[in-house]
mmCIF file of N, CA and C in Angstrom:
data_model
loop_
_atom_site.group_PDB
_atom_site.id
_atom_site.type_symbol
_atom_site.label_atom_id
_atom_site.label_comp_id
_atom_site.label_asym_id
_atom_site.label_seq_id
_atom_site.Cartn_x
_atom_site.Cartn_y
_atom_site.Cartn_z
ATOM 1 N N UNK H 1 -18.657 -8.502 -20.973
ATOM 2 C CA UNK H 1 -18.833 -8.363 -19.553
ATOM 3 C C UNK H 1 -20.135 -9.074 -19.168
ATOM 4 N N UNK H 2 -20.046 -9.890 -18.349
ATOM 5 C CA UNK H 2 -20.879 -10.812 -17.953
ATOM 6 C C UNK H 2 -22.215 -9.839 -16.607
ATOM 7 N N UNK H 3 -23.199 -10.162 -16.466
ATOM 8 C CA UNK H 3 -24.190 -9.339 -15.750
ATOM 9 C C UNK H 3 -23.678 -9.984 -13.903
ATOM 10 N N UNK H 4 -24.104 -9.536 -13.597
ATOM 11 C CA UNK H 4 -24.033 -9.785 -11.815
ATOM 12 C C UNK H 4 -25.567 -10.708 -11.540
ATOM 13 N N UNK H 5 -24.512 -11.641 -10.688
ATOM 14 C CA UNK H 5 -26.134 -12.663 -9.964
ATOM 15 C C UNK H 5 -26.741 -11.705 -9.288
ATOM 16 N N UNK H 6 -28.175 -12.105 -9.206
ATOM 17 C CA UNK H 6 -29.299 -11.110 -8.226
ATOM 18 C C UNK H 6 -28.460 -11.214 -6.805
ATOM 19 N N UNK H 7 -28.033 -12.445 -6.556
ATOM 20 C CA UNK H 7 -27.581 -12.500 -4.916
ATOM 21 C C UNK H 7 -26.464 -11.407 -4.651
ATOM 22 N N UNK H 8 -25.455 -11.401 -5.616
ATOM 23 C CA UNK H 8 -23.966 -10.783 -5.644
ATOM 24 C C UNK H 8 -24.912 -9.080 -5.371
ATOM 25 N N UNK H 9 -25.966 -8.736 -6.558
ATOM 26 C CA UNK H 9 -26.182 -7.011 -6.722
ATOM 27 C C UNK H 9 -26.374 -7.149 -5.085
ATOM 28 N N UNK H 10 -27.953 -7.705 -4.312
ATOM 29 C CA UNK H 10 -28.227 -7.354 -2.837
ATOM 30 C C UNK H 10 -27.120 -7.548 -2.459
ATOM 31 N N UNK H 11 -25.923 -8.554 -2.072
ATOM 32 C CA UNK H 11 -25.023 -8.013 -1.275
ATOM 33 C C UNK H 11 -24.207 -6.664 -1.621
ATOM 34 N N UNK H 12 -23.980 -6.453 -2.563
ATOM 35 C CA UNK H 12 -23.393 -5.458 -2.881
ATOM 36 C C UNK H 12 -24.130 -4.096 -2.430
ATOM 37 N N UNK H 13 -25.855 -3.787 -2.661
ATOM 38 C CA UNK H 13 -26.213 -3.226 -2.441
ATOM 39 C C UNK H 13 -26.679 -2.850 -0.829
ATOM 40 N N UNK H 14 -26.691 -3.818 0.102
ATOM 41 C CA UNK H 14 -26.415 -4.173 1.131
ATOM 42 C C UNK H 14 -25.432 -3.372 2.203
ATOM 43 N N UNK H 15 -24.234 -3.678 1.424
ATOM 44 C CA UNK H 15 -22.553 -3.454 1.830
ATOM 45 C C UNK H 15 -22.373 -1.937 1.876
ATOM 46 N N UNK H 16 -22.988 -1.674 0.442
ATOM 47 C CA UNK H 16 -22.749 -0.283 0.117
ATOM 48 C C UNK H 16 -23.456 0.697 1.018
ATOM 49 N N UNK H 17 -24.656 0.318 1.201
ATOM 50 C CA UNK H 17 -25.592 1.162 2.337
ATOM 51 C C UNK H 17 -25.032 1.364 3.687
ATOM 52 N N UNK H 18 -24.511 -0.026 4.072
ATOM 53 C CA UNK H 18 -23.736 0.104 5.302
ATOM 54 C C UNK H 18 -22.415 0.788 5.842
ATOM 55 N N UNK H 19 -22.352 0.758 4.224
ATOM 56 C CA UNK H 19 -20.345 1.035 4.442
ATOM 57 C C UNK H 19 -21.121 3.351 3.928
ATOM 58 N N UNK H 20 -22.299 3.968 3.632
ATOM 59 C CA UNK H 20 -22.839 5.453 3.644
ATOM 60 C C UNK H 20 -23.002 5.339 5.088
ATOM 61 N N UNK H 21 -24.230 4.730 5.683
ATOM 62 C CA UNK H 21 -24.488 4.644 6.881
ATOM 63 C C UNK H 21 -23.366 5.075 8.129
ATOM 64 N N UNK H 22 -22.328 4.113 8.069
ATOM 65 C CA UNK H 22 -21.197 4.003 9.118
ATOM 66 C C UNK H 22 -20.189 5.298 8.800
ATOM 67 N N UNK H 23 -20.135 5.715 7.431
ATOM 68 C CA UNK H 23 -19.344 6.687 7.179
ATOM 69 C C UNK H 23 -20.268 8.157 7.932
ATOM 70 N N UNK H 24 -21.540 8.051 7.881
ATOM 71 C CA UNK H 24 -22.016 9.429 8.295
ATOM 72 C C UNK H 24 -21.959 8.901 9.905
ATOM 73 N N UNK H 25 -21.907 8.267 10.573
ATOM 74 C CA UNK H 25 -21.898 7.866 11.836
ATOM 75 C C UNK H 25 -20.252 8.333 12.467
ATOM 76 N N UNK H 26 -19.614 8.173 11.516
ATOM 77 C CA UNK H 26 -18.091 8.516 12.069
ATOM 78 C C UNK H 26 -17.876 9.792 12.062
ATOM 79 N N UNK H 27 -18.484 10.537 11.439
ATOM 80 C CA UNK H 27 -18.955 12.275 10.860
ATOM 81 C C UNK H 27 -18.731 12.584 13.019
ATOM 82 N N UNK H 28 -19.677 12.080 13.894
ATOM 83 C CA UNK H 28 -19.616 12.409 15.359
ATOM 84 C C UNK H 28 -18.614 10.983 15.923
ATOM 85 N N UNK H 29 -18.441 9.879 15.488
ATOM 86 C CA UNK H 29 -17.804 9.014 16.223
ATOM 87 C C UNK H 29 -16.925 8.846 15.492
ATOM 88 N N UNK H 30 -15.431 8.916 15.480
ATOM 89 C CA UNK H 30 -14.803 8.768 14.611
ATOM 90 C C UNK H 30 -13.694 7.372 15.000
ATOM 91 N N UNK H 31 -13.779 6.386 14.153
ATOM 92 C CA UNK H 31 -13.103 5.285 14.950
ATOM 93 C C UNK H 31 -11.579 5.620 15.202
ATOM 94 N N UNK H 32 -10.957 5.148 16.030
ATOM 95 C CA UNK H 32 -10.078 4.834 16.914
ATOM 96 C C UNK H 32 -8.598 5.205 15.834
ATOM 97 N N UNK H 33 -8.626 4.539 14.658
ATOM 98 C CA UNK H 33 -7.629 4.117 13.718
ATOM 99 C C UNK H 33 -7.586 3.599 12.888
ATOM 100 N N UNK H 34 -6.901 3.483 12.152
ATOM 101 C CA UNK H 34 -7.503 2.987 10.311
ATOM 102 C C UNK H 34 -7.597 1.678 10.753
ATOM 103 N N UNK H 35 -6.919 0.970 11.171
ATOM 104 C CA UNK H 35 -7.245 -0.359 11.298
ATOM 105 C C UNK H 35 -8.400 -0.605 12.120
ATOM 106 N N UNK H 36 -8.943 0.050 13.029
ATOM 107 C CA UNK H 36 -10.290 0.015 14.063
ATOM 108 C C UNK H 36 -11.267 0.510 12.813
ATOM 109 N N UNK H 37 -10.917 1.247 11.604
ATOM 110 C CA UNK H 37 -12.396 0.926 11.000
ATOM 111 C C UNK H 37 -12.045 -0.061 9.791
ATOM 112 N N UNK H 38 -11.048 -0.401 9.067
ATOM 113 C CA UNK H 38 -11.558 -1.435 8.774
ATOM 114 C C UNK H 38 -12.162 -2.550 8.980
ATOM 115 N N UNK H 39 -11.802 -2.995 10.491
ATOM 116 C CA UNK H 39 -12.296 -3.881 11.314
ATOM 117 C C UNK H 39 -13.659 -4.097 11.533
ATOM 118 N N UNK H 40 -14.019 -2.326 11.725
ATOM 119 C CA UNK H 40 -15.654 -2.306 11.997
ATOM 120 C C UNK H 40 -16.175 -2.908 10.335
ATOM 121 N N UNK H 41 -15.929 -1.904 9.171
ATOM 122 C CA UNK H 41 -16.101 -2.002 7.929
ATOM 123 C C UNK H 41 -16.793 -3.563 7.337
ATOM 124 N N UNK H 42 -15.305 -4.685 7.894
ATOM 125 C CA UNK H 42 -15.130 -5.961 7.794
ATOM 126 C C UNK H 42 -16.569 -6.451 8.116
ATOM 127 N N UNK H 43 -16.743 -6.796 9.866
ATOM 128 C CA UNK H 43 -17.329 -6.913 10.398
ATOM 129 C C UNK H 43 -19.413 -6.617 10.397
ATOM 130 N N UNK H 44 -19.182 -5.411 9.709
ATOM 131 C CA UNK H 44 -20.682 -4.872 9.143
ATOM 132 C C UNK H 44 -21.179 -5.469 7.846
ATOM 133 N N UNK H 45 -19.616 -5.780 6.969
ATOM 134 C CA UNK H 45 -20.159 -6.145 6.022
ATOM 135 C C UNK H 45 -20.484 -7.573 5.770
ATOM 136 N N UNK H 46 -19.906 -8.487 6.564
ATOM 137 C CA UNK H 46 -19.960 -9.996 6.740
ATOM 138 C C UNK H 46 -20.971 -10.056 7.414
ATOM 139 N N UNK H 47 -22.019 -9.187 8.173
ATOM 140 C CA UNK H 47 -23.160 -9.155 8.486
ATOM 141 C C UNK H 47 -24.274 -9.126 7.758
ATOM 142 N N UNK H 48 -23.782 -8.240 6.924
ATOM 143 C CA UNK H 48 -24.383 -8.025 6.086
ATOM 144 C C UNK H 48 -25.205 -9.163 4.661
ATOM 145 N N UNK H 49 -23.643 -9.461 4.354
ATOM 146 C CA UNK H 49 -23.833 -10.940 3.446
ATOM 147 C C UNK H 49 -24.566 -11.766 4.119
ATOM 148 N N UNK H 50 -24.252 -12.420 5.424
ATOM 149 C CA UNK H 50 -25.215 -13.303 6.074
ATOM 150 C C UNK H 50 -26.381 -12.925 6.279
ATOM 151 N N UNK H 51 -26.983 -11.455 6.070
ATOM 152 C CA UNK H 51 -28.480 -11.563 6.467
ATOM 153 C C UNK H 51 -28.863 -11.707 5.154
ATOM 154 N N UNK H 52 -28.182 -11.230 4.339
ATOM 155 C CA UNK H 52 -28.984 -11.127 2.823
ATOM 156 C C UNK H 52 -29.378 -12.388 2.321
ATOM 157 N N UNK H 53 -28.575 -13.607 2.904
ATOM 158 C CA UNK H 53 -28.939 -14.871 2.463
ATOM 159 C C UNK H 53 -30.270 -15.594 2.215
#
């Protein structure tokens, strides 16, 4: 098993924070429909990758 690039762990570690974050946020807002949070999910996390750059 090969190790993870430094870039791959921060996004990952990144993603993961966002994807605790948004889950305790839905705890009072709960999205719309499974597909309205993957969407959000998607969306946070492709944010995500791009800032980590």
């Amino acid at each position: 098993m090969a190790a993870l690039g430094r870039d791959l762990v921060q996004h990952a570690r990144a993603v993961a924070q966002t994807v605790r974050d948004t889950l305790a946020e839905w705890r009072t807002r709960p999205p719309a429909s499974d597909e309205a949070a993957i969407s959000e999910l998607l969306v946070y996390a492709a944010r995500d990758v791009a800032h980590s750059r």
